[in-house]
Amino acid sequence: MKRKLYLGIKVLVFAVLLCAVLIKCNDVLAVKEEDSRITSFYEEDKDSLEAVFIGSSHMFVTAYPFQLWEEYKIKSAVLGGNGMGVPMEYYCVKEAIREQHPDVIVVDLYKAYLDKKIDSKSFAHNMARAMPNTANKLRMLLDLIPKEDWVEFGFPLYLYHSRWKELTREDFEEQYCYTKGAAPQFRNYDASGFEEVSEEEKQEVPKTSWSYIEKMIEVCEENDVDLIFTVMPYETTKKTRHQQRVFNELSDRLSERGVEYYNFFHMMDEVGIDVERDFYDDVHVNYEGGKKITSYLGKILSDKGLGAKNSHDSEWEEDAKTWHAQVNNKQITTINDKDGYLDFIDSKDYEFIIMIKDTSKFYRYFGQMVFLHGTKLPDGKCIYIYDDGKENVCPVDGRKIEALFNGKWLQTVNGDKTMMLDKDSYSFSEDVKIFVYDERLDQMIDVAGINYKEEKVRRK
């Protein structure tokens, strides 16, 4: 009897360990395209959010929770994934109610023109994998995923088992998102080809999309949650004009149901969207366009009373600083003009190293620049490494360096300062190399080269 008990315990322990290993393998081998951005929603304190934004990339590149906090003191977050269609949005609405029971849920209906449950299996994988294993997730998979795909969705190792050859260090490290689900974009796309289809042009809303829109309305009514629908603007072509016609038809349908709906295709002037400056590509607004739409939505939410009870929250205010650091660090990599680059890093609280091949040429060049154009070197926590790091190290004002430079790039060795950058990092062909470090995010955010006779900065 004891032998059977002992054997049973061994089998049980082995089974538990095997399950733990398989779960870990699931996490490591899975493609983590947007996991941290989605899972950050589940890291919020329960019932702490007043508003939740749900949708595809059209929503998470446009709605910025920290902007809403700073402008209106509204606490919110974004729950969404690439390519998300209306049916999956319904299950995300249920997730938002279960996790947060917010006052308002805002859902973007970009994929409402589709008459199918999922548009992209790979995008559906991203969302399903990031969601916790709950009854709602199980119902979602059984409802939206074809039977032949249940195994790979329920047990991702089945799909990703051969990916071990592609693994990098990041696959083993925990990833963090500091944006509350938002993902602003910073490139500029000229969307002058934008066409607004007349509100009178309409097309029937596909049955699949409308059935799940009705489900969202019903579940929000049952749980006393205010529901708002939106459609974010994008450049329409002859092939996609039918999408706007569906969005126009939704206006009538949702009005009959008494649900708020904002079709931003017809609100460009009201919001102040500039087609030449406020788009990232032909289907998304950029950060500047997103700020305008976020502010507009914030006013709507504020008029509903959201944010009125919030005046000070040290954690949100501190996290907002990290949000701005993230924004700045994305922006810096889009600046290619040399003078604009120097002005940008001068205006931020960055630490940076400037490596110079020839000291005399460097001072002569910047002396001329100051005299002719008013351009100056940044005044941040900066040091020069003369002659490609081979001679001496000194600060901008010529004083001796007594303290470590952020504890990462310089260290004291027998009384001398020594570079901690690896050799490949500072082997360069340009006249000047600038390494920019953000102390708040604890990472190097940009490496740019400057040649005296060129107007553009160089990057690898």
C-alpha positions as a Markdown table, in Angstrom:
| # | Residue | x | y | z |
|---|---|---|---|---|
| 1 | Met | 0.0 | 0.0 | 0.0 |
| 2 | Lys | 2.8 | 2.4 | 0.9 |
| 3 | Arg | 4.6 | 1.6 | -2.3 |
| 4 | Lys | 1.5 | 2.4 | -4.3 |
| 5 | Leu | 1.0 | 5.7 | -2.4 |
| 6 | Tyr | 4.7 | 6.6 | -2.9 |
| 7 | Leu | 4.4 | 5.8 | -6.6 |
| 8 | Gly | 1.2 | 7.8 | -6.9 |
| 9 | Ile | 2.9 | 10.8 | -5.3 |
| 10 | Lys | 5.9 | 10.5 | -7.7 |
| 11 | Val | 3.5 | 10.4 | -10.7 |
| 12 | Leu | 1.6 | 13.4 | -9.4 |
| 13 | Val | 4.8 | 15.4 | -8.8 |
| 14 | Phe | 6.1 | 14.5 | -12.3 |
| 15 | Ala | 2.8 | 15.5 | -13.8 |
| 16 | Val | 2.9 | 18.9 | -12.0 |
| 17 | Leu | 6.5 | 19.5 | -13.1 |
| 18 | Leu | 5.7 | 18.5 | -16.6 |
| 19 | Cys | 2.8 | 20.9 | -16.7 |
| 20 | Ala | 5.0 | 23.7 | -15.3 |
| 21 | Val | 7.6 | 23.1 | -18.0 |
| 22 | Leu | 5.0 | 23.0 | -20.8 |
| 23 | Ile | 3.5 | 26.3 | -19.6 |
| 24 | Lys | 6.9 | 27.9 | -19.5 |
| 25 | Cys | 7.7 | 26.6 | -22.9 |
| 26 | Asn | 4.4 | 28.1 | -24.1 |
| 27 | Asp | 5.4 | 31.5 | -22.8 |
| 28 | Val | 8.9 | 31.4 | -24.1 |
| 29 | Leu | 8.3 | 30.0 | -27.6 |
| 30 | Ala | 5.2 | 32.1 | -28.4 |
| 31 | Val | 5.6 | 35.1 | -30.7 |
| 32 | Lys | 5.3 | 38.1 | -28.4 |
| 33 | Glu | 4.2 | 40.7 | -30.9 |
| 34 | Glu | 2.0 | 42.8 | -28.6 |
| 35 | Asp | 1.7 | 40.8 | -25.4 |
| 36 | Ser | 2.9 | 43.4 | -22.9 |
| 37 | Arg | 0.7 | 46.1 | -24.4 |
| 38 | Ile | -2.4 | 43.9 | -24.0 |
| 39 | Thr | -1.5 | 42.3 | -20.7 |
| 40 | Ser | -0.9 | 45.7 | -19.1 |
| 41 | Phe | -4.6 | 46.1 | -18.9 |
| 42 | Tyr | -4.8 | 43.2 | -16.5 |
| 43 | Glu | -2.2 | 44.7 | -14.3 |
| 44 | Glu | -4.5 | 47.6 | -13.4 |
| 45 | Asp | -6.0 | 47.6 | -9.9 |
| 46 | Lys | -9.5 | 46.1 | -10.1 |
| 47 | Asp | -12.3 | 48.5 | -10.6 |
| 48 | Ser | -9.9 | 51.5 | -10.8 |
| 49 | Leu | -10.6 | 52.7 | -14.3 |
| 50 | Glu | -13.4 | 55.0 | -15.3 |
| 51 | Ala | -13.1 | 54.4 | -19.0 |
| 52 | Val | -11.8 | 51.6 | -21.3 |
| 53 | Phe | -11.1 | 52.0 | -25.0 |
| 54 | Ile | -11.5 | 48.8 | -27.1 |
| 55 | Gly | -10.5 | 48.2 | -30.7 |
| 56 | Ser | -7.9 | 47.3 | -33.3 |
| 57 | Ser | -4.8 | 49.4 | -34.0 |
| 58 | His | -7.1 | 52.2 | -35.1 |
| 59 | Met | -8.0 | 52.6 | -31.4 |
| 60 | Phe | -4.7 | 51.9 | -29.6 |
| 61 | Val | -2.6 | 54.3 | -31.9 |
| 62 | Thr | -5.2 | 57.0 | -31.3 |
| 63 | Ala | -6.4 | 57.0 | -27.6 |
| 64 | Tyr | -3.9 | 58.1 | -25.0 |
| 65 | Pro | -4.9 | 57.4 | -21.4 |
| 66 | Phe | -2.1 | 59.6 | -19.8 |
| 67 | Gln | -3.2 | 62.6 | -21.9 |
| 68 | Leu | -6.8 | 62.1 | -20.6 |
| 69 | Trp | -5.4 | 62.0 | -17.1 |
| 70 | Glu | -3.4 | 65.2 | -17.5 |
| 71 | Glu | -6.2 | 67.1 | -19.3 |
| 72 | Tyr | -9.2 | 65.8 | -17.5 |
| 73 | Lys | -8.0 | 63.6 | -14.6 |
| 74 | Ile | -9.8 | 60.6 | -16.2 |
| 75 | Lys | -8.4 | 57.2 | -15.4 |
| 76 | Ser | -8.5 | 54.9 | -18.4 |
| 77 | Ala | -6.7 | 52.2 | -20.4 |
| 78 | Val | -6.8 | 50.7 | -23.9 |
| 79 | Leu | -7.6 | 47.0 | -24.5 |
| 80 | Gly | -7.1 | 46.0 | -28.1 |
| 81 | Gly | -5.1 | 44.1 | -30.6 |
| 82 | Asn | -4.1 | 44.3 | -34.2 |
| 83 | Gly | -6.8 | 43.4 | -36.7 |
| 84 | Met | -9.5 | 43.0 | -34.0 |
| 85 | Gly | -12.9 | 42.6 | -35.5 |
| 86 | Val | -16.3 | 43.4 | -34.0 |
| 87 | Pro | -17.0 | 39.9 | -32.6 |
| 88 | Met | -13.8 | 39.8 | -30.6 |
| 89 | Glu | -14.5 | 43.4 | -29.4 |
| 90 | Tyr | -17.7 | 42.0 | -27.8 |
| 91 | Tyr | -15.7 | 39.6 | -25.7 |
| 92 | Cys | -13.2 | 42.4 | -24.8 |
| 93 | Val | -16.2 | 44.5 | -23.6 |
| 94 | Lys | -17.1 | 41.6 | -21.3 |
| 95 | Glu | -13.5 | 41.5 | -20.2 |
| 96 | Ala | -13.5 | 45.2 | -19.4 |
| 97 | Ile | -16.7 | 44.9 | -17.4 |
| 98 | Arg | -15.4 | 41.8 | -15.5 |
| 99 | Glu | -12.0 | 43.4 | -14.7 |
| 100 | Gln | -13.0 | 47.1 | -14.2 |
| 101 | His | -16.7 | 47.7 | -14.6 |
| 102 | Pro | -15.9 | 51.2 | -15.9 |
| 103 | Asp | -18.4 | 54.0 | -16.2 |
| 104 | Val | -17.9 | 54.2 | -20.0 |
| 105 | Ile | -16.6 | 51.8 | -22.7 |
| 106 | Val | -15.5 | 53.3 | -26.0 |
| 107 | Val | -15.4 | 50.8 | -28.9 |
| 108 | Asp | -14.0 | 51.5 | -32.4 |
| 109 | Leu | -16.0 | 49.8 | -35.3 |
| 110 | Tyr | -13.3 | 49.8 | -38.0 |
| 111 | Lys | -13.9 | 46.2 | -39.0 |
| 112 | Ala | -17.7 | 46.6 | -39.0 |
| 113 | Tyr | -17.7 | 46.3 | -42.8 |
| 114 | Leu | -16.7 | 42.6 | -42.5 |
| 115 | Asp | -19.2 | 39.7 | -42.4 |
| 116 | Lys | -17.0 | 37.2 | -40.6 |
| 117 | Lys | -15.9 | 36.4 | -37.0 |
| 118 | Ile | -12.2 | 36.8 | -37.4 |
| 119 | Asp | -10.2 | 38.5 | -40.2 |
| 120 | Ser | -6.7 | 37.3 | -39.3 |
| 121 | Lys | -5.9 | 34.1 | -37.4 |
| 122 | Ser | -2.4 | 35.3 | -36.4 |
| 123 | Phe | -3.8 | 38.6 | -35.0 |
| 124 | Ala | -6.4 | 36.5 | -33.1 |
| 125 | His | -3.6 | 34.4 | -31.6 |
| 126 | Asn | -2.0 | 37.5 | -30.2 |
| 127 | Met | -5.1 | 38.7 | -28.5 |
| 128 | Ala | -6.2 | 35.2 | -27.2 |
| 129 | Arg | -2.7 | 34.4 | -25.8 |
| 130 | Ala | -2.6 | 37.6 | -23.9 |
| 131 | Met | -6.0 | 37.2 | -22.3 |
| 132 | Pro | -6.1 | 35.3 | -19.0 |
| 133 | Asn | -7.7 | 31.8 | -19.0 |
| 134 | Thr | -11.3 | 32.6 | -17.9 |
| 135 | Ala | -14.8 | 31.3 | -18.8 |
| 136 | Asn | -15.1 | 34.4 | -21.1 |
| 137 | Lys | -12.0 | 33.5 | -23.0 |
| 138 | Leu | -13.2 | 29.9 | -23.4 |
| 139 | Arg | -16.5 | 31.0 | -24.8 |
| 140 | Met | -14.7 | 33.4 | -27.1 |
| 141 | Leu | -12.5 | 30.6 | -28.6 |
| 142 | Leu | -15.4 | 28.2 | -29.0 |
| 143 | Asp | -17.5 | 30.9 | -30.7 |
| 144 | Leu | -15.0 | 32.6 | -32.9 |
| 145 | Ile | -12.3 | 30.0 | -33.7 |
| 146 | Pro | -13.1 | 27.1 | -36.2 |
| 147 | Lys | -13.0 | 23.6 | -34.7 |
| 148 | Glu | -9.9 | 22.6 | -36.7 |
| 149 | Asp | -7.9 | 25.4 | -35.0 |
| 150 | Trp | -9.0 | 24.8 | -31.4 |
| 151 | Val | -5.9 | 22.8 | -30.5 |
| 152 | Glu | -3.4 | 25.6 | -31.5 |
| 153 | Phe | -5.4 | 28.3 | -29.7 |
| 154 | Gly | -5.9 | 26.2 | -26.6 |
| 155 | Phe | -2.3 | 25.0 | -26.5 |
| 156 | Pro | 0.0 | 27.4 | -28.4 |
| 157 | Leu | 3.0 | 25.1 | -28.0 |
| 158 | Tyr | 1.4 | 23.1 | -30.8 |
| 159 | Leu | 1.9 | 26.0 | -33.1 |
| 160 | Tyr | 5.2 | 27.5 | -31.8 |
| 161 | His | 7.2 | 24.3 | -30.9 |
| 162 | Ser | 9.6 | 24.7 | -33.8 |
| 163 | Arg | 10.4 | 28.4 | -33.0 |
| 164 | Trp | 13.3 | 27.5 | -30.7 |
| 165 | Lys | 15.8 | 28.4 | -33.4 |
| 166 | Glu | 14.6 | 32.0 | -33.4 |
| 167 | Leu | 14.7 | 32.6 | -29.7 |
| 168 | Thr | 16.5 | 35.7 | -28.4 |
| 169 | Arg | 17.2 | 37.0 | -24.9 |
| 170 | Glu | 13.9 | 39.1 | -25.0 |
| 171 | Asp | 11.9 | 35.8 | -25.2 |
| 172 | Phe | 13.1 | 34.9 | -21.7 |
| 173 | Glu | 12.7 | 38.4 | -20.1 |
| 174 | Glu | 9.5 | 39.9 | -18.7 |
| 175 | Gln | 8.3 | 42.7 | -21.0 |
| 176 | Tyr | 6.7 | 45.9 | -19.7 |
| 177 | Cys | 4.3 | 48.4 | -21.1 |
| 178 | Tyr | 4.3 | 52.0 | -19.7 |
| 179 | Thr | 1.5 | 53.4 | -21.9 |
| 180 | Lys | -1.6 | 51.8 | -20.5 |
| 181 | Gly | -2.2 | 50.0 | -23.8 |
| 182 | Ala | -1.6 | 52.9 | -26.2 |
| 183 | Ala | 0.9 | 52.8 | -29.1 |
| 184 | Pro | 1.4 | 56.2 | -30.6 |
| 185 | Gln | 3.1 | 56.4 | -34.0 |
| 186 | Phe | 5.4 | 59.3 | -35.1 |
| 187 | Arg | 6.0 | 59.1 | -38.8 |
| 188 | Asn | 4.3 | 61.6 | -41.1 |
| 189 | Tyr | 2.3 | 60.5 | -44.1 |
| 190 | Asp | 0.6 | 62.9 | -46.5 |
| 191 | Ala | -3.0 | 61.7 | -46.6 |
| 192 | Ser | -4.1 | 64.4 | -49.1 |
| 193 | Gly | -5.8 | 61.6 | -51.0 |
| 194 | Phe | -8.4 | 61.5 | -48.2 |
| 195 | Glu | -12.0 | 61.5 | -49.5 |
| 196 | Glu | -15.1 | 61.9 | -47.4 |
| 197 | Val | -17.9 | 59.9 | -48.7 |
| 198 | Ser | -21.2 | 61.7 | -48.4 |
| 199 | Glu | -23.3 | 60.8 | -45.4 |
| 200 | Glu | -26.1 | 60.1 | -47.8 |
| 201 | Glu | -24.2 | 57.2 | -49.3 |
| 202 | Lys | -25.0 | 54.1 | -47.3 |
| 203 | Gln | -24.6 | 50.3 | -47.4 |
| 204 | Glu | -26.1 | 47.6 | -45.3 |
| 205 | Val | -24.1 | 46.6 | -42.2 |
| 206 | Pro | -23.0 | 43.0 | -42.5 |
| 207 | Lys | -25.1 | 40.6 | -40.3 |
| 208 | Thr | -22.2 | 39.2 | -38.3 |
| 209 | Ser | -20.9 | 42.6 | -37.3 |
| 210 | Trp | -24.4 | 44.0 | -36.4 |
| 211 | Ser | -25.2 | 40.9 | -34.3 |
| 212 | Tyr | -22.2 | 41.5 | -32.1 |
| 213 | Ile | -22.7 | 45.2 | -32.0 |
| 214 | Glu | -26.2 | 44.4 | -30.5 |
| 215 | Lys | -24.6 | 42.0 | -28.1 |
| 216 | Met | -22.3 | 44.8 | -26.9 |
| 217 | Ile | -25.2 | 47.2 | -26.4 |
| 218 | Glu | -27.1 | 44.6 | -24.4 |
| 219 | Val | -24.3 | 43.6 | -22.1 |
| 220 | Cys | -23.5 | 47.2 | -21.4 |
| 221 | Glu | -27.2 | 47.9 | -20.6 |
| 222 | Glu | -27.3 | 44.9 | -18.3 |
| 223 | Asn | -24.3 | 46.1 | -16.4 |
| 224 | Asp | -25.2 | 49.8 | -16.4 |
| 225 | Val | -22.2 | 50.8 | -18.4 |
| 226 | Asp | -22.3 | 53.8 | -20.9 |
| 227 | Leu | -21.3 | 52.6 | -24.4 |
| 228 | Ile | -19.8 | 54.9 | -27.1 |
| 229 | Phe | -18.9 | 53.7 | -30.6 |
| 230 | Thr | -16.4 | 55.5 | -32.9 |
| 231 | Val | -14.8 | 55.1 | -36.3 |
| 232 | Met | -11.4 | 56.7 | -36.7 |
| 233 | Pro | -10.5 | 58.4 | -40.0 |
| 234 | Tyr | -8.2 | 57.0 | -42.7 |
| 235 | Glu | -7.4 | 57.6 | -46.3 |
| 236 | Thr | -10.1 | 56.1 | -48.4 |
| 237 | Thr | -9.6 | 54.8 | -52.0 |
| 238 | Lys | -12.1 | 53.7 | -54.6 |
| 239 | Lys | -11.7 | 50.1 | -53.3 |
| 240 | Thr | -12.6 | 51.1 | -49.8 |
| 241 | Arg | -15.4 | 53.6 | -50.3 |
| 242 | His | -17.9 | 50.9 | -49.3 |
| 243 | Gln | -16.4 | 50.9 | -45.8 |
| 244 | Gln | -17.4 | 54.5 | -45.3 |
| 245 | Arg | -20.9 | 53.7 | -46.6 |
| 246 | Val | -21.2 | 51.0 | -43.9 |
| 247 | Phe | -20.1 | 53.5 | -41.3 |
| 248 | Asn | -22.7 | 55.9 | -42.5 |
| 249 | Glu | -25.4 | 53.3 | -42.2 |
| 250 | Leu | -24.3 | 52.6 | -38.7 |
| 251 | Ser | -25.2 | 56.2 | -37.8 |
| 252 | Asp | -28.9 | 55.4 | -38.5 |
| 253 | Arg | -28.8 | 52.0 | -36.8 |
| 254 | Leu | -27.2 | 53.2 | -33.6 |
| 255 | Ser | -29.3 | 56.3 | -33.4 |
| 256 | Glu | -32.4 | 54.0 | -33.4 |
| 257 | Arg | -30.8 | 52.1 | -30.5 |
| 258 | Gly | -30.0 | 55.4 | -28.6 |
| 259 | Val | -26.3 | 54.7 | -28.6 |
| 260 | Glu | -23.7 | 57.5 | -29.0 |
| 261 | Tyr | -21.6 | 57.2 | -32.2 |
| 262 | Tyr | -18.8 | 59.4 | -33.5 |
| 263 | Asn | -17.9 | 58.9 | -37.1 |
| 264 | Phe | -14.6 | 61.0 | -37.4 |
| 265 | Phe | -14.7 | 60.8 | -41.2 |
| 266 | His | -17.3 | 63.6 | -41.0 |
| 267 | Met | -15.6 | 65.4 | -38.1 |
| 268 | Met | -12.2 | 66.2 | -39.5 |
| 269 | Asp | -12.6 | 70.0 | -39.4 |
| 270 | Glu | -14.4 | 69.9 | -36.1 |
| 271 | Val | -11.5 | 68.0 | -34.5 |
| 272 | Gly | -8.8 | 69.9 | -36.4 |
| 273 | Ile | -7.3 | 66.9 | -38.2 |
| 274 | Asp | -4.8 | 68.1 | -40.9 |
| 275 | Val | -4.5 | 65.4 | -43.7 |
| 276 | Glu | -1.0 | 66.5 | -44.6 |
| 277 | Arg | 0.4 | 66.4 | -41.0 |
| 278 | Asp | -1.7 | 64.2 | -38.7 |
| 279 | Phe | -1.5 | 60.8 | -40.3 |
| 280 | Tyr | 1.1 | 58.0 | -39.8 |
| 281 | Asp | 0.1 | 56.0 | -42.9 |
| 282 | Asp | -2.9 | 55.5 | -45.1 |
| 283 | Val | -4.9 | 53.8 | -42.3 |
| 284 | His | -3.8 | 55.4 | -39.0 |
| 285 | Val | -3.4 | 58.8 | -37.5 |
| 286 | Asn | 0.0 | 59.7 | -36.0 |
| 287 | Tyr | 0.7 | 61.1 | -32.5 |
| 288 | Glu | -0.3 | 64.6 | -33.4 |
| 289 | Gly | -3.6 | 63.4 | -34.9 |
| 290 | Gly | -4.2 | 61.1 | -31.9 |
| 291 | Lys | -3.7 | 63.9 | -29.4 |
| 292 | Lys | -6.5 | 65.9 | -31.1 |
| 293 | Ile | -8.9 | 63.0 | -31.1 |
| 294 | Thr | -8.0 | 62.0 | -27.6 |
| 295 | Ser | -8.7 | 65.6 | -26.4 |
| 296 | Tyr | -12.0 | 65.6 | -28.2 |
| 297 | Leu | -13.1 | 62.3 | -26.6 |
| 298 | Gly | -11.8 | 63.5 | -23.2 |
| 299 | Lys | -14.2 | 66.5 | -23.4 |
| 300 | Ile | -17.1 | 64.1 | -24.1 |
| 301 | Leu | -16.1 | 61.8 | -21.1 |
| 302 | Ser | -15.6 | 64.8 | -18.9 |
| 303 | Asp | -19.1 | 66.1 | -19.7 |
| 304 | Lys | -20.4 | 62.8 | -18.4 |
| 305 | Gly | -18.7 | 63.4 | -15.0 |
| 306 | Leu | -15.6 | 61.3 | -15.5 |
| 307 | Gly | -12.5 | 62.6 | -13.7 |
| 308 | Ala | -14.5 | 64.9 | -11.4 |
| 309 | Lys | -13.6 | 62.8 | -8.3 |
| 310 | Asn | -9.9 | 62.6 | -9.2 |
| 311 | Ser | -7.5 | 65.5 | -8.2 |
| 312 | His | -4.2 | 63.9 | -7.3 |
| 313 | Asp | -2.7 | 60.5 | -7.7 |
| 314 | Ser | 1.1 | 60.3 | -7.2 |
| 315 | Glu | 1.3 | 57.0 | -9.0 |
| 316 | Trp | -0.5 | 58.2 | -12.1 |
| 317 | Glu | 1.5 | 61.4 | -12.1 |
| 318 | Glu | 4.8 | 59.6 | -11.9 |
| 319 | Asp | 3.8 | 57.1 | -14.6 |
| 320 | Ala | 2.8 | 60.1 | -16.8 |
| 321 | Lys | 6.4 | 61.2 | -16.7 |
| 322 | Thr | 7.4 | 57.8 | -18.1 |
| 323 | Trp | 4.8 | 58.1 | -20.8 |
| 324 | His | 6.3 | 61.4 | -21.9 |
| 325 | Ala | 9.7 | 59.8 | -21.8 |
| 326 | Gln | 8.4 | 57.1 | -24.1 |
| 327 | Val | 6.9 | 59.7 | -26.5 |
| 328 | Asn | 10.1 | 61.7 | -26.5 |
| 329 | Asn | 12.2 | 58.6 | -27.2 |
| 330 | Lys | 10.1 | 57.7 | -30.2 |
| 331 | Gln | 10.2 | 61.3 | -31.5 |
| 332 | Ile | 14.0 | 61.6 | -31.3 |
| 333 | Thr | 14.4 | 58.8 | -33.8 |
| 334 | Thr | 12.3 | 60.6 | -36.4 |
| 335 | Ile | 14.4 | 63.8 | -36.3 |
| 336 | Asn | 16.9 | 63.8 | -39.2 |
| 337 | Asp | 17.7 | 67.5 | -39.4 |
| 338 | Lys | 21.0 | 68.2 | -37.6 |
| 339 | Asp | 20.1 | 71.5 | -36.0 |
| 340 | Gly | 16.7 | 70.2 | -35.0 |
| 341 | Tyr | 18.3 | 67.1 | -33.4 |
| 342 | Leu | 20.7 | 69.2 | -31.3 |
| 343 | Asp | 17.8 | 71.5 | -30.3 |
| 344 | Phe | 15.7 | 68.5 | -29.3 |
| 345 | Ile | 18.2 | 66.8 | -27.0 |
| 346 | Asp | 19.0 | 70.2 | -25.5 |
| 347 | Ser | 15.4 | 70.6 | -24.5 |
| 348 | Lys | 15.1 | 67.3 | -22.7 |
| 349 | Asp | 16.8 | 66.1 | -19.5 |
| 350 | Tyr | 19.0 | 63.6 | -21.3 |
| 351 | Glu | 22.5 | 62.3 | -20.6 |
| 352 | Phe | 24.7 | 61.9 | -23.6 |
| 353 | Ile | 28.2 | 61.2 | -24.7 |
| 354 | Ile | 29.7 | 63.1 | -27.7 |
| 355 | Met | 32.6 | 61.3 | -29.3 |
| 356 | Ile | 34.9 | 63.5 | -31.4 |
| 357 | Lys | 37.6 | 62.4 | -33.9 |
| 358 | Asp | 39.4 | 65.8 | -34.0 |
| 359 | Thr | 39.0 | 68.3 | -31.2 |
| 360 | Ser | 40.3 | 71.3 | -33.1 |
| 361 | Lys | 37.9 | 70.8 | -36.0 |
| 362 | Phe | 35.0 | 70.2 | -33.5 |
| 363 | Tyr | 35.5 | 73.5 | -31.7 |
| 364 | Arg | 36.1 | 75.4 | -34.9 |
| 365 | Tyr | 32.9 | 74.0 | -36.5 |
| 366 | Phe | 30.7 | 74.7 | -33.5 |
| 367 | Gly | 32.2 | 78.1 | -33.1 |
| 368 | Gln | 31.2 | 79.0 | -36.6 |
| 369 | Met | 27.7 | 77.5 | -36.1 |
| 370 | Val | 27.1 | 79.6 | -32.9 |
| 371 | Phe | 28.3 | 82.7 | -34.7 |
| 372 | Leu | 26.4 | 82.2 | -37.9 |
| 373 | His | 23.2 | 80.3 | -36.9 |
| 374 | Gly | 23.0 | 80.4 | -33.2 |
| 375 | Thr | 23.2 | 76.6 | -33.0 |
| 376 | Lys | 24.8 | 75.4 | -29.7 |
| 377 | Leu | 25.7 | 72.2 | -28.1 |
| 378 | Pro | 23.2 | 70.8 | -25.6 |
| 379 | Asp | 23.5 | 71.7 | -22.0 |
| 380 | Gly | 22.5 | 68.3 | -20.5 |
| 381 | Lys | 24.6 | 65.9 | -18.5 |
| 382 | Cys | 27.2 | 65.6 | -21.2 |
| 383 | Ile | 30.8 | 64.6 | -21.6 |
| 384 | Tyr | 33.2 | 64.6 | -24.5 |
| 385 | Ile | 35.3 | 61.6 | -25.4 |
| 386 | Tyr | 38.1 | 63.1 | -27.5 |
| 387 | Asp | 39.8 | 61.4 | -30.5 |
| 388 | Asp | 37.6 | 58.3 | -30.5 |
| 389 | Gly | 38.1 | 57.6 | -26.8 |
| 390 | Lys | 41.9 | 57.3 | -27.0 |
| 391 | Glu | 43.0 | 60.4 | -25.2 |
| 392 | Asn | 41.2 | 62.0 | -22.3 |
| 393 | Val | 37.7 | 62.4 | -20.9 |
| 394 | Cys | 36.4 | 65.7 | -19.7 |
| 395 | Pro | 33.0 | 67.4 | -19.1 |
| 396 | Val | 31.6 | 70.2 | -21.3 |
| 397 | Asp | 32.9 | 73.0 | -19.0 |
| 398 | Gly | 36.4 | 71.5 | -18.6 |
| 399 | Arg | 36.1 | 70.5 | -15.0 |
| 400 | Lys | 37.4 | 67.2 | -13.8 |
| 401 | Ile | 34.8 | 64.4 | -13.6 |
| 402 | Glu | 34.5 | 63.3 | -10.0 |
| 403 | Ala | 31.3 | 61.1 | -10.2 |
| 404 | Leu | 30.3 | 58.2 | -12.3 |
| 405 | Phe | 28.4 | 59.1 | -15.5 |
| 406 | Asn | 25.0 | 57.3 | -14.9 |
| 407 | Gly | 27.0 | 54.3 | -13.6 |
| 408 | Lys | 26.9 | 52.6 | -17.0 |
| 409 | Trp | 29.1 | 54.3 | -19.5 |
| 410 | Leu | 32.0 | 55.4 | -17.3 |
| 411 | Gln | 33.6 | 53.9 | -14.3 |
| 412 | Thr | 36.7 | 54.6 | -12.3 |
| 413 | Val | 39.6 | 52.2 | -12.7 |
| 414 | Asn | 42.7 | 53.0 | -10.7 |
| 415 | Gly | 41.7 | 56.6 | -10.6 |
| 416 | Asp | 41.1 | 56.9 | -14.3 |
| 417 | Lys | 37.8 | 57.1 | -16.2 |
| 418 | Thr | 37.1 | 54.2 | -18.5 |
| 419 | Met | 34.5 | 53.8 | -21.2 |
| 420 | Met | 32.0 | 51.0 | -20.6 |
| 421 | Leu | 30.7 | 51.1 | -24.1 |
| 422 | Asp | 31.9 | 48.1 | -26.1 |
| 423 | Lys | 34.4 | 48.8 | -28.8 |
| 424 | Asp | 32.0 | 48.3 | -31.7 |
| 425 | Ser | 29.7 | 51.0 | -30.3 |
| 426 | Tyr | 32.2 | 53.8 | -30.6 |
| 427 | Ser | 34.0 | 52.8 | -33.8 |
| 428 | Phe | 32.6 | 55.3 | -36.2 |
| 429 | Ser | 33.2 | 57.1 | -39.5 |
| 430 | Glu | 31.4 | 60.4 | -38.9 |
| 431 | Asp | 33.0 | 63.5 | -37.5 |
| 432 | Val | 30.9 | 63.3 | -34.3 |
| 433 | Lys | 29.0 | 60.5 | -32.7 |
| 434 | Ile | 26.2 | 61.1 | -30.1 |
| 435 | Phe | 24.9 | 58.5 | -27.7 |
| 436 | Val | 21.7 | 59.6 | -25.9 |
| 437 | Tyr | 20.7 | 57.9 | -22.7 |
| 438 | Asp | 17.3 | 58.3 | -20.9 |
| 439 | Glu | 17.7 | 57.9 | -17.1 |
| 440 | Arg | 14.0 | 57.4 | -16.4 |
| 441 | Leu | 13.8 | 54.5 | -18.8 |
| 442 | Asp | 17.3 | 53.4 | -18.0 |
| 443 | Gln | 18.2 | 52.8 | -21.6 |
| 444 | Met | 20.1 | 54.3 | -24.5 |
| 445 | Ile | 17.5 | 55.7 | -26.8 |
| 446 | Asp | 19.4 | 56.8 | -29.9 |
| 447 | Val | 22.8 | 56.8 | -31.5 |
| 448 | Ala | 23.4 | 59.4 | -34.2 |
| 449 | Gly | 26.3 | 60.5 | -36.3 |
| 450 | Ile | 27.0 | 64.0 | -37.6 |
| 451 | Asn | 29.3 | 65.1 | -40.4 |
| 452 | Tyr | 30.1 | 68.8 | -40.4 |
| 453 | Lys | 29.3 | 69.4 | -44.1 |
| 454 | Glu | 25.9 | 67.5 | -44.0 |
| 455 | Glu | 22.6 | 68.8 | -42.8 |
| 456 | Lys | 21.2 | 65.4 | -41.9 |
| 457 | Val | 22.1 | 63.1 | -39.0 |
| 458 | Arg | 23.2 | 59.6 | -39.8 |
| 459 | Arg | 21.9 | 56.4 | -38.2 |
| 460 | Lys | 22.6 | 52.8 | -38.9 |
